[in-house]
Coordinates of C-alpha atoms and ligand atoms in Angstrom, one line a residue:
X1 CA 63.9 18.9 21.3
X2 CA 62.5 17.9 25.0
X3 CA 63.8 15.6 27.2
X4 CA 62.8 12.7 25.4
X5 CA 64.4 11.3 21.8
X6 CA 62.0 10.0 19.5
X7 CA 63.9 6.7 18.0
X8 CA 63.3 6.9 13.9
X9 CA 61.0 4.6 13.5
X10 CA 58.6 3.7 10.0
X11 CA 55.5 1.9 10.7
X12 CA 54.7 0.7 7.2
X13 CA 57.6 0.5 4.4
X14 CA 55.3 2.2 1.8
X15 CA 55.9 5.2 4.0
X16 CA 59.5 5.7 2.0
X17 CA 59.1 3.9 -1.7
X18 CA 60.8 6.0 -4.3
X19 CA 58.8 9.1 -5.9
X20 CA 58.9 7.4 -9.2
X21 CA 56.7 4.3 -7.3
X22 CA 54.3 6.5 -5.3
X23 CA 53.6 8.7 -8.6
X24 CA 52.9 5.2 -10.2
X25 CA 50.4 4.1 -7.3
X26 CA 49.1 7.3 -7.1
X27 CA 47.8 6.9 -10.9
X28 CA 46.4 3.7 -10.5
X29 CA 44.3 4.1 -7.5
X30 CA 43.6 7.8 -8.8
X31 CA 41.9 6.0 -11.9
X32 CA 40.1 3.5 -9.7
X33 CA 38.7 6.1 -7.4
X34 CA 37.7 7.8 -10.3
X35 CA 35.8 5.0 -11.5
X36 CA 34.2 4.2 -8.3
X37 CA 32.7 7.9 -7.8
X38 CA 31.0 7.4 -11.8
X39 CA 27.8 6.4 -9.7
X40 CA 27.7 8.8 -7.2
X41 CA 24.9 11.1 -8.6
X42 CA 27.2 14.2 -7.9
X43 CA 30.1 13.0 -9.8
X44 CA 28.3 11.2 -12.6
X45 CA 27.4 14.6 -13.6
X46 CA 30.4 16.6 -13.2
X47 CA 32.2 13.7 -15.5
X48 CA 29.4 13.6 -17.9
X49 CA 29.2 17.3 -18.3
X50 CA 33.2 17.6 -19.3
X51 CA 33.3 14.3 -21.4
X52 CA 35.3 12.4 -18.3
X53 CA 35.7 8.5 -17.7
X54 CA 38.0 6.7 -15.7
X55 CA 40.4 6.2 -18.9
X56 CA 40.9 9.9 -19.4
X57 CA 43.3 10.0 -16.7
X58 CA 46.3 9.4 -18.3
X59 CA 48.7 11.0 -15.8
X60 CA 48.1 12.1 -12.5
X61 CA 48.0 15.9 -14.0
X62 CA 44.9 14.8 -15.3
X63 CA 43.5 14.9 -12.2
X64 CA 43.3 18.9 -12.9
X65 CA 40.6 17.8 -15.3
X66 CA 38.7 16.5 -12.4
X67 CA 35.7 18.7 -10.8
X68 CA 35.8 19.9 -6.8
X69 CA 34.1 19.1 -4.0
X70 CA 33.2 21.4 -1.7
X71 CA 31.6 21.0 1.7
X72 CA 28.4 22.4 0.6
X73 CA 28.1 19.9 -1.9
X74 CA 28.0 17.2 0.6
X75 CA 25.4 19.5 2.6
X76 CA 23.3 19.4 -0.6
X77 CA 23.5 15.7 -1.0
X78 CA 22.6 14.8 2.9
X79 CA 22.9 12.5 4.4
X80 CA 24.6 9.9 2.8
X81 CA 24.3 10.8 -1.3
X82 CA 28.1 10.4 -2.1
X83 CA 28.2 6.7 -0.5
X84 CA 29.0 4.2 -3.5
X85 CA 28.4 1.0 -1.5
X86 CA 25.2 -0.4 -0.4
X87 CA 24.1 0.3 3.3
X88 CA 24.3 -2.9 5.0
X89 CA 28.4 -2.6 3.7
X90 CA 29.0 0.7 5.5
X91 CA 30.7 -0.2 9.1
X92 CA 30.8 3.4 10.7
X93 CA 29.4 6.6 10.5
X94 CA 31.0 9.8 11.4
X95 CA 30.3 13.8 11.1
X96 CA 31.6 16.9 11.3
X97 CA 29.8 20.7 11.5
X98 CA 28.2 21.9 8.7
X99 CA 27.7 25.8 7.9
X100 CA 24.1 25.0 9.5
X101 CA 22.8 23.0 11.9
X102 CA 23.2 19.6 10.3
X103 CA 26.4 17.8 10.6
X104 CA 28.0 16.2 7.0
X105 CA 28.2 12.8 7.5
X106 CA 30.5 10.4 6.3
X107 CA 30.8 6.6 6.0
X108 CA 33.1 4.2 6.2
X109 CA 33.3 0.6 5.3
X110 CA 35.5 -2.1 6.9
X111 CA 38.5 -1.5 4.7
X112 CA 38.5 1.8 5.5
X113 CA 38.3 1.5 8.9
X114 CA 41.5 -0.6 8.6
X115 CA 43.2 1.8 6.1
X116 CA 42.1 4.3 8.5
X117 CA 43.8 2.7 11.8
X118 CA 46.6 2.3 9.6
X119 CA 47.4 5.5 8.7
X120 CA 46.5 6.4 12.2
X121 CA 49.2 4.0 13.7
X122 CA 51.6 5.4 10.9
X123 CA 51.6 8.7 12.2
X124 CA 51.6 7.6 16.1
X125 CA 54.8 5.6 15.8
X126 CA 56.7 8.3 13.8
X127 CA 55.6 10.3 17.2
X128 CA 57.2 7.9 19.3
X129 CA 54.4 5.0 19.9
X130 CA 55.4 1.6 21.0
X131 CA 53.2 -1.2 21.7
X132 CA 54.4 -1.1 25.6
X133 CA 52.8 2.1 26.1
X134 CA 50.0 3.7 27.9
X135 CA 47.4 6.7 25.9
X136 CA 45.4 8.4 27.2
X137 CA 43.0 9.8 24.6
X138 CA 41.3 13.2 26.1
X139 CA 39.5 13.4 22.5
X140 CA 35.5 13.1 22.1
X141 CA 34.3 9.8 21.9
X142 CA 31.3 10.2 18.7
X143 CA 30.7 11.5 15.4
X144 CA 34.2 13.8 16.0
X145 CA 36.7 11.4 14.2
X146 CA 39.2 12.1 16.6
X147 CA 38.2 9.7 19.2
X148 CA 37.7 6.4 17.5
X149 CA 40.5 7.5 14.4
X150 CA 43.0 7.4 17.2
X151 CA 41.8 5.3 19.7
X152 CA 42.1 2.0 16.8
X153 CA 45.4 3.7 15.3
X154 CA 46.8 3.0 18.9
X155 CA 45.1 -0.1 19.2
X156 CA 47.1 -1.3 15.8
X157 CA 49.9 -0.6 17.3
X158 CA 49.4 -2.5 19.8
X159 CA 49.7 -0.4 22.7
X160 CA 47.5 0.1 25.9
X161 CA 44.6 2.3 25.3
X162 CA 42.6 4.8 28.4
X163 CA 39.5 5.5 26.5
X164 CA 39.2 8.3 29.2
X165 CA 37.1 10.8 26.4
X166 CA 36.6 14.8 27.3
X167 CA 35.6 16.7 29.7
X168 CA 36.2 16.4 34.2
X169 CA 39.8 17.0 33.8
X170 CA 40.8 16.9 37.4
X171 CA 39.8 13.1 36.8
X172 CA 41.8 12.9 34.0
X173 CA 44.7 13.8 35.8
X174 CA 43.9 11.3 38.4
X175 CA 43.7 8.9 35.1
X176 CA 47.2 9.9 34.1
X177 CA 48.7 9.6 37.8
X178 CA 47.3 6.4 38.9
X179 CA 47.5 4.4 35.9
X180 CA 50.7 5.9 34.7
X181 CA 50.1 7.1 30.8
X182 CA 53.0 7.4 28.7
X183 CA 51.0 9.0 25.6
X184 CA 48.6 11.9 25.6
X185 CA 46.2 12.2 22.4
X186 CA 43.7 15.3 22.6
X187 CA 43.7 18.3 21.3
X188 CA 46.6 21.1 21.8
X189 CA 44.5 23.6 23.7
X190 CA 43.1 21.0 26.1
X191 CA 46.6 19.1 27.0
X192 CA 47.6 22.8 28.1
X193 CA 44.4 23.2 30.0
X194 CA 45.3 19.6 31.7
X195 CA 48.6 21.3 32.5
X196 CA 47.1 24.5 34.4
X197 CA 44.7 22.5 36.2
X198 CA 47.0 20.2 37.4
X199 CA 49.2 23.0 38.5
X200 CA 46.0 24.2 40.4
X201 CA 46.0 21.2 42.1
X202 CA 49.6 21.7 43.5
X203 CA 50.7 18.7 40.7
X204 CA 53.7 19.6 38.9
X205 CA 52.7 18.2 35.2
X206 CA 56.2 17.5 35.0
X207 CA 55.7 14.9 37.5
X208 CA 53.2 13.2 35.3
X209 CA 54.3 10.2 33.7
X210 CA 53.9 11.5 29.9
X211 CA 56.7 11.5 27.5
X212 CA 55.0 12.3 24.4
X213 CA 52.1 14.0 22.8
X214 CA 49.9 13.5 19.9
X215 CA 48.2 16.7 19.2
X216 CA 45.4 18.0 16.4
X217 CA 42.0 18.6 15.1
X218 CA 42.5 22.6 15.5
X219 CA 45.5 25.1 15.1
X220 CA 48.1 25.3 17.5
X221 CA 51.8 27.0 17.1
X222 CA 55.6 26.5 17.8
X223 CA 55.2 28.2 20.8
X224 CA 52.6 26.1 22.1
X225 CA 54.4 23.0 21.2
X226 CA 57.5 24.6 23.1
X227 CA 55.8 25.8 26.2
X228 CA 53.6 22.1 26.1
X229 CA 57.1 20.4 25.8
X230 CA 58.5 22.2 28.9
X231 CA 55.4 22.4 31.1
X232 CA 54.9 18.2 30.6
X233 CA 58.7 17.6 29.8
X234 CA 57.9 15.5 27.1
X235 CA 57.6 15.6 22.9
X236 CA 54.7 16.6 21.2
X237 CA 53.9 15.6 17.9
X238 CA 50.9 17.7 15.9
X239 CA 48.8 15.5 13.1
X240 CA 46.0 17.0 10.7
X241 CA 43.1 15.3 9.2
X242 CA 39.5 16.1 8.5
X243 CA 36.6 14.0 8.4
X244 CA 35.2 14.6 5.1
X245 CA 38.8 13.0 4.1
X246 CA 39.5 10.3 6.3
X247 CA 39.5 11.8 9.9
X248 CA 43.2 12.2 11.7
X249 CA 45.9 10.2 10.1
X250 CA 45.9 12.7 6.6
X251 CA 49.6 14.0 7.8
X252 CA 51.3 14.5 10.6
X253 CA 54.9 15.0 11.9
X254 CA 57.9 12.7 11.8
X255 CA 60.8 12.8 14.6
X256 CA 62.2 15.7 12.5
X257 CA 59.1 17.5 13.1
X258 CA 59.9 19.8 10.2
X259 CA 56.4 19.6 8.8
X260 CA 53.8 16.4 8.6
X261 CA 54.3 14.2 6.3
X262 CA 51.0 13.9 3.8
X263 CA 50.2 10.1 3.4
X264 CA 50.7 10.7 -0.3
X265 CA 50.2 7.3 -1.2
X266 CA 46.4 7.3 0.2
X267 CA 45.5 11.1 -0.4
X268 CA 47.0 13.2 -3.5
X269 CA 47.5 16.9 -1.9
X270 CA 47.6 19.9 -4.5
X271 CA 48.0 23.6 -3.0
X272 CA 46.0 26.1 -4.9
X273 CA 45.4 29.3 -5.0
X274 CA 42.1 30.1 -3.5
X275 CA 40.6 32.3 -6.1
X276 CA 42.1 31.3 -9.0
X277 CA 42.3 27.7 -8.0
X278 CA 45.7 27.1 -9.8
X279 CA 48.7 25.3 -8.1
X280 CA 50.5 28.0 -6.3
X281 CA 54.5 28.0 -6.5
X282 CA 56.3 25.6 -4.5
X283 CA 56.7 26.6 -0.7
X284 CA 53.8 29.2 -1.2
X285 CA 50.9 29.1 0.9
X286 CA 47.6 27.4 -0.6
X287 CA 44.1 26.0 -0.2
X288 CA 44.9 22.1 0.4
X289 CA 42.9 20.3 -1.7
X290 CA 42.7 16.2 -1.2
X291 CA 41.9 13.7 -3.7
X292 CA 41.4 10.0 -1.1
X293 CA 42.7 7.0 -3.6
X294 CA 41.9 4.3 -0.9
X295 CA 38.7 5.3 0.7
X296 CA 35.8 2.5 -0.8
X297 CA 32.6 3.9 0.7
X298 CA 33.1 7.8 0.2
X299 CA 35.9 8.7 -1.6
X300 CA 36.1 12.5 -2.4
X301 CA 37.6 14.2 -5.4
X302 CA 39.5 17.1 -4.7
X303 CA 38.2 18.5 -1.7
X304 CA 38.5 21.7 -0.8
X305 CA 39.5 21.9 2.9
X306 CA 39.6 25.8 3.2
X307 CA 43.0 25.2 5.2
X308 CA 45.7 27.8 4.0
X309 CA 49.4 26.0 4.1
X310 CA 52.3 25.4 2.7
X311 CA 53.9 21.9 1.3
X312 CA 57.5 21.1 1.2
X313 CA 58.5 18.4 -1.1
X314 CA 62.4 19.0 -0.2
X315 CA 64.2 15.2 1.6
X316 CA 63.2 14.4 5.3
X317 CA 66.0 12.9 7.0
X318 CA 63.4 10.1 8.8
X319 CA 63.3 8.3 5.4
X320 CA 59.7 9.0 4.2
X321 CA 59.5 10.0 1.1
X322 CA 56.3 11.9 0.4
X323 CA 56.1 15.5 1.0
X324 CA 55.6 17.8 4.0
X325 CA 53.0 20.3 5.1
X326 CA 53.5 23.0 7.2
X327 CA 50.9 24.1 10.3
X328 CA 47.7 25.3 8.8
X329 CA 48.3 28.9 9.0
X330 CA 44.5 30.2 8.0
X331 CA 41.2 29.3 6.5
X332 CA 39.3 30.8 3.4
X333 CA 36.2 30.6 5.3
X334 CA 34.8 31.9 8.5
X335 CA 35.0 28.3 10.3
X336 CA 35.9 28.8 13.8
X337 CA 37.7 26.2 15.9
X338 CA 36.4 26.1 19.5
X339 CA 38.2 23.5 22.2
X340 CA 38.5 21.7 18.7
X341 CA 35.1 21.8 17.9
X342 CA 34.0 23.6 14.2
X343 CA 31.8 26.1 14.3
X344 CA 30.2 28.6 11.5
X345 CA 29.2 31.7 12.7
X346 CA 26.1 31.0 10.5
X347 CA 25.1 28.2 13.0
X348 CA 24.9 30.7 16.0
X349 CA 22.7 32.8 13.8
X350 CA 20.9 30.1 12.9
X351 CA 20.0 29.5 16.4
X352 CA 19.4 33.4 17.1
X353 CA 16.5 33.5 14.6
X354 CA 15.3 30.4 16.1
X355 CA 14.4 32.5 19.2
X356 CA 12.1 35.1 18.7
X357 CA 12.6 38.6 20.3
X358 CA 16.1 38.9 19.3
X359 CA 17.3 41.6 17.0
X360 CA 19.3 40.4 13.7
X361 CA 22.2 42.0 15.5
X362 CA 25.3 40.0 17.4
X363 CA 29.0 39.8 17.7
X364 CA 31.1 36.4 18.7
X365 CA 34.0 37.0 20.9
X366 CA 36.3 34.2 20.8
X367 CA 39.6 34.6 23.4
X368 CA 41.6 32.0 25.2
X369 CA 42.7 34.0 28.3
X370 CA 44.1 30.3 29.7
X371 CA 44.8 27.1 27.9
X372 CA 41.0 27.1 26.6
X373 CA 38.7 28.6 24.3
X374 CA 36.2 31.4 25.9
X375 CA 32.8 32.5 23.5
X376 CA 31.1 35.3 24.6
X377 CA 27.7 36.1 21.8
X378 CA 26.6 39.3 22.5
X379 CA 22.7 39.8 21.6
X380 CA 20.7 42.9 21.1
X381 CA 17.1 42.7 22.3
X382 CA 14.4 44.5 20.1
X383 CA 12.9 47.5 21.8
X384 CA 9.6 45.9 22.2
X385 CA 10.7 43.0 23.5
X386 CA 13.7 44.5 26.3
X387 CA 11.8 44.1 29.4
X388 CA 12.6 45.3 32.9
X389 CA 11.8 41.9 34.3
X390 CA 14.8 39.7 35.3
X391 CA 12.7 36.4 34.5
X392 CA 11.7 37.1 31.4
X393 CA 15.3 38.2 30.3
X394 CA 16.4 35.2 32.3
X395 CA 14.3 33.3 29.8
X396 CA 15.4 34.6 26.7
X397 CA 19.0 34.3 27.8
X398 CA 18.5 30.3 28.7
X399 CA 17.1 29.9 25.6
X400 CA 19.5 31.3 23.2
X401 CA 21.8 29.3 25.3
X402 CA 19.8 26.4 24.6
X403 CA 19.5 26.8 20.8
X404 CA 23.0 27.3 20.6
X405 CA 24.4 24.3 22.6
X406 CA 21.9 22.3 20.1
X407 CA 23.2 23.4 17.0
X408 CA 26.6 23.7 17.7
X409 CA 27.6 21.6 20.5
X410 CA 29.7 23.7 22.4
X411 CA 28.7 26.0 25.2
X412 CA 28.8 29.9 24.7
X413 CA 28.7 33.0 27.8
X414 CA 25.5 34.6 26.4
X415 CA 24.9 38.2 26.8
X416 CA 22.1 40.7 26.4
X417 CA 22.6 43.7 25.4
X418 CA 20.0 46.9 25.2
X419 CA 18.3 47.5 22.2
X420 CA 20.9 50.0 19.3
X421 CA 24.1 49.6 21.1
X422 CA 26.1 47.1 18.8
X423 CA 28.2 49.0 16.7
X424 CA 26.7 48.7 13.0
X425 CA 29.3 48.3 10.6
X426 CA 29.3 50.3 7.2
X427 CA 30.2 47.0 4.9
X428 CA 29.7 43.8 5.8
X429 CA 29.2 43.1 9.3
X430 CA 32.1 42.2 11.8
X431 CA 30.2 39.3 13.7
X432 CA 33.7 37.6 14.9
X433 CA 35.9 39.0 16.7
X434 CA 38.8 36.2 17.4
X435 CA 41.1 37.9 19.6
X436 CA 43.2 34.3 20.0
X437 CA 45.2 36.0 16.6
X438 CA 46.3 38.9 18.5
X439 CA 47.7 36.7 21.0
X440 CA 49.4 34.3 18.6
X441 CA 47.5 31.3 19.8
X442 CA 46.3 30.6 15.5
Ligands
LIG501 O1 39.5 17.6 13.4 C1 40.1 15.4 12.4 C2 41.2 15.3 13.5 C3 40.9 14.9 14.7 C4 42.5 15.6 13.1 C5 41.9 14.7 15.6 C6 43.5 15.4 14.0 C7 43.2 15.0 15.3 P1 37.1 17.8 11.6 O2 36.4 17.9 12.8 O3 36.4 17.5 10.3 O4 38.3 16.7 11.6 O5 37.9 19.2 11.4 C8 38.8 19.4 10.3 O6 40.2 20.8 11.7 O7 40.0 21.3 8.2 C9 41.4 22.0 10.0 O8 40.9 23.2 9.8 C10 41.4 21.6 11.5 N1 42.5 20.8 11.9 C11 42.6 19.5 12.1 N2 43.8 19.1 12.5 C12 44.6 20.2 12.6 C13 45.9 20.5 12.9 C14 39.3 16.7 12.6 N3 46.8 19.6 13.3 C15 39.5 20.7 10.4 N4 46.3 21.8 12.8 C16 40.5 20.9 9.4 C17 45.5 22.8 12.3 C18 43.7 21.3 12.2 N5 44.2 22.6 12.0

């Protein structure tokens, strides 16, 4: 532990009814979701084709009865086809990165924003919130659910909010100084970067008001949380969520900070083997796989989130009863994180073939040599089109640099390189080489 205690509080008494209560409201709002989705085109097939209605669940194994859903389904019903309320009811609309350029977008209605802040503030006070606080919230402000999802989870609280979004962080700092946040919500990787730039700037981050942290939307470790905790002197708390679920507020850590508590009682969580998508032993790593039983205007049915982790359904000292996931330790599919941004390697090639007089050949770099995520594409030229002329290469590089801020967002180092010198591969091509594993930073 830092400095700092973080005071056992529970924000919401559901958080510790018994097992035997929470498998009983698990069942009914399992069967209700169940017969909410019947009219979402997708679903309404899936049940039809195995003989399913909302009275064949019986028990909440039943729910292995029920079909997945996978992000590509959601791609294939774009924009909106797994919305089961009518337009004028949905209240927000957020998205996340698709395998291509199109984001999947998902919607909330009214209730679900409140469930949303609630599950939010839930997590936040386990952290340490209290309404006479300060937050700062370093998260984008947009379709990312991280933003908004936290900025009304502290809001319920009731404590003071800095709305100061990403990006300039030597102003940020200057946020933090002069108006003396308590709280820090962003992502893991940036609250480090805040901390080397401030040390740039002759500021010891230690002498930053901060006490506590509230850290997610990409993978961080122990060792970041121990080296954030001494750099800041404060706590720092990690919570997981993904938009196509409900945003942040899935899970995230208690005081004990021996794994986050999933918000059983709004999500049912099964691990799974990947491959042979069967519940894997307890303590074993899996594919998480959530099931929403509040959400009204897109619930999912067992999602497939392509996070690899483990769940831990042993007692947690802080009360709450539902069960515990560790950090996400992988993914099943080539999603990269990037200054907590997803990205599909298929998007930058997307945007590669959208400029012509490159060859079909490239390799992402990913490495974090500081706090932050670096991308370096490398792109070979075709021989006819190389040129000796610095403009026209000069062109060609802007506009892959272009195409690929469009699609993905995020901004890459783009590099040229002559025509036959990537190194081809005898299988299937390495295009990403993430060298953040080597140095433990996954
Ligand atoms: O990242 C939601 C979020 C925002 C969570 C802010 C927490 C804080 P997406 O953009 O849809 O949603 O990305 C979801 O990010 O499947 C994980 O792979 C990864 N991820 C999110 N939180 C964590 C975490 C938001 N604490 C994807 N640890 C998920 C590890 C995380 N990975």
């Amino acid at each position: 532990m830092g400095p700092f205690v973080c005071e056992n509080r529970i924000w919401d008494r559901d958080e510790t009814m018994s097992r035997e209560d929470l498998r009983g409201v698990q069942l009914n709002r399992l069967r209700e979701t169940v017969a909410r989705t019947a009219n979402v085109p997708f679903y309404k097939q899936a049940y039809s084709k195995c003989g399913l209605s909302p009275d064949s669940i019986k028990a909440l194994d039943d729910i292995r009865r029920l079909p997945f859903t996978t992000k590509e389904d959601l791609r294939q019903h774009y924009p909106l086809g797994f919305v089961t309320v009518p337009r004028a009811d949905i209240a927000r609309i957020h998205g996340s990165s698709g395998t291509t350029g199109k984001p999947t977008f998902v919607a909330y209605n009214k209730q679900d924003l409140l469930t949303w802040s609630g599950l939010c503030a839930r997590f936040l006070v386990a952290g340490g919130l209290r309404s006479e606080h300060l937050v700062h919230i370093a998260f984008g402000y947009g379709l990312f659910t991280g933003g908004f999802g936290l900025h009304y989870g502290v809001e319920r609280v009731g404590a003071g909010i800095v709305p100061a979004a990403g990006g300039n962080t030597p102003r940020q700092i200057m946020l933090i100084t002069d108006l003396g946040a308590q709280v820090l919500v962003c992502t893991p990787s940036y609250a480090l970067h805040i901390a080397e730039v401030s040390r740039q700037q002759g500021i010891d981050p230690k002498a930053l008001p901060l006490k506590f942290g509230h850290f997610g939307g990409e993978p961080w470790t122990e060792e970041m949380r121990t080296e954030m905790e001494r750099e800041f002197s404060m706590l720092a708390f990690n919570n997981y969520g993904l938009s196509e679920v409900m945003g942040p507020g899935v899970s995230g850590d208690c005081a004990a900070r021996t794994g986050m508590h999933i918000q059983e009682d709004h999500f049912i969580v099964e691990c799974l083997n990947p491959k042979t998508l069967e519940p894997v032993k307890a303590g074993e790593a899996g594919e998480l796989v959530f099931t929403t039983l509040t959400k009204q205007a897109m619930p999912v049915i067992r999602y497939r989130t392509r996070d690899i982790a483990c769940l831990d359904p042993s007692p947690c000292p802080c009360g709450r009863t539902s069960v515990r996931m560790s950090r996400v330790v992988g993914r099943t599919d080539d999603m990269l994180i990037i200054r907590g941004v997803n990205v599909f390697p298929s998007q930058i090639e997307e945007a590669l073939l959208r400029v012509e007089g490159t060859a079909p050949h490239y390799v992402i770099e990913v490495d974090r040599p500081g706090a932050l995520d670096d991308v370096v594409v490398r792109v070979e030229m075709r021989r006819q089109d190389f040129s000796d002329k610095m403009a026209q290469m000069q062109a060609l590089h802007d506009r892959i640099d272009r195409e690929i801020h469009a699609i993905t967002g995020i901004r890459v180092k783009v590099e040229l390189v002559d025509p036959q010198t990537l190194e081809r591969s005898m299988g299937k091509a390495v295009r990403v080489i993430d060298h953040r594993k080597e140095q433990g930073k996954l």
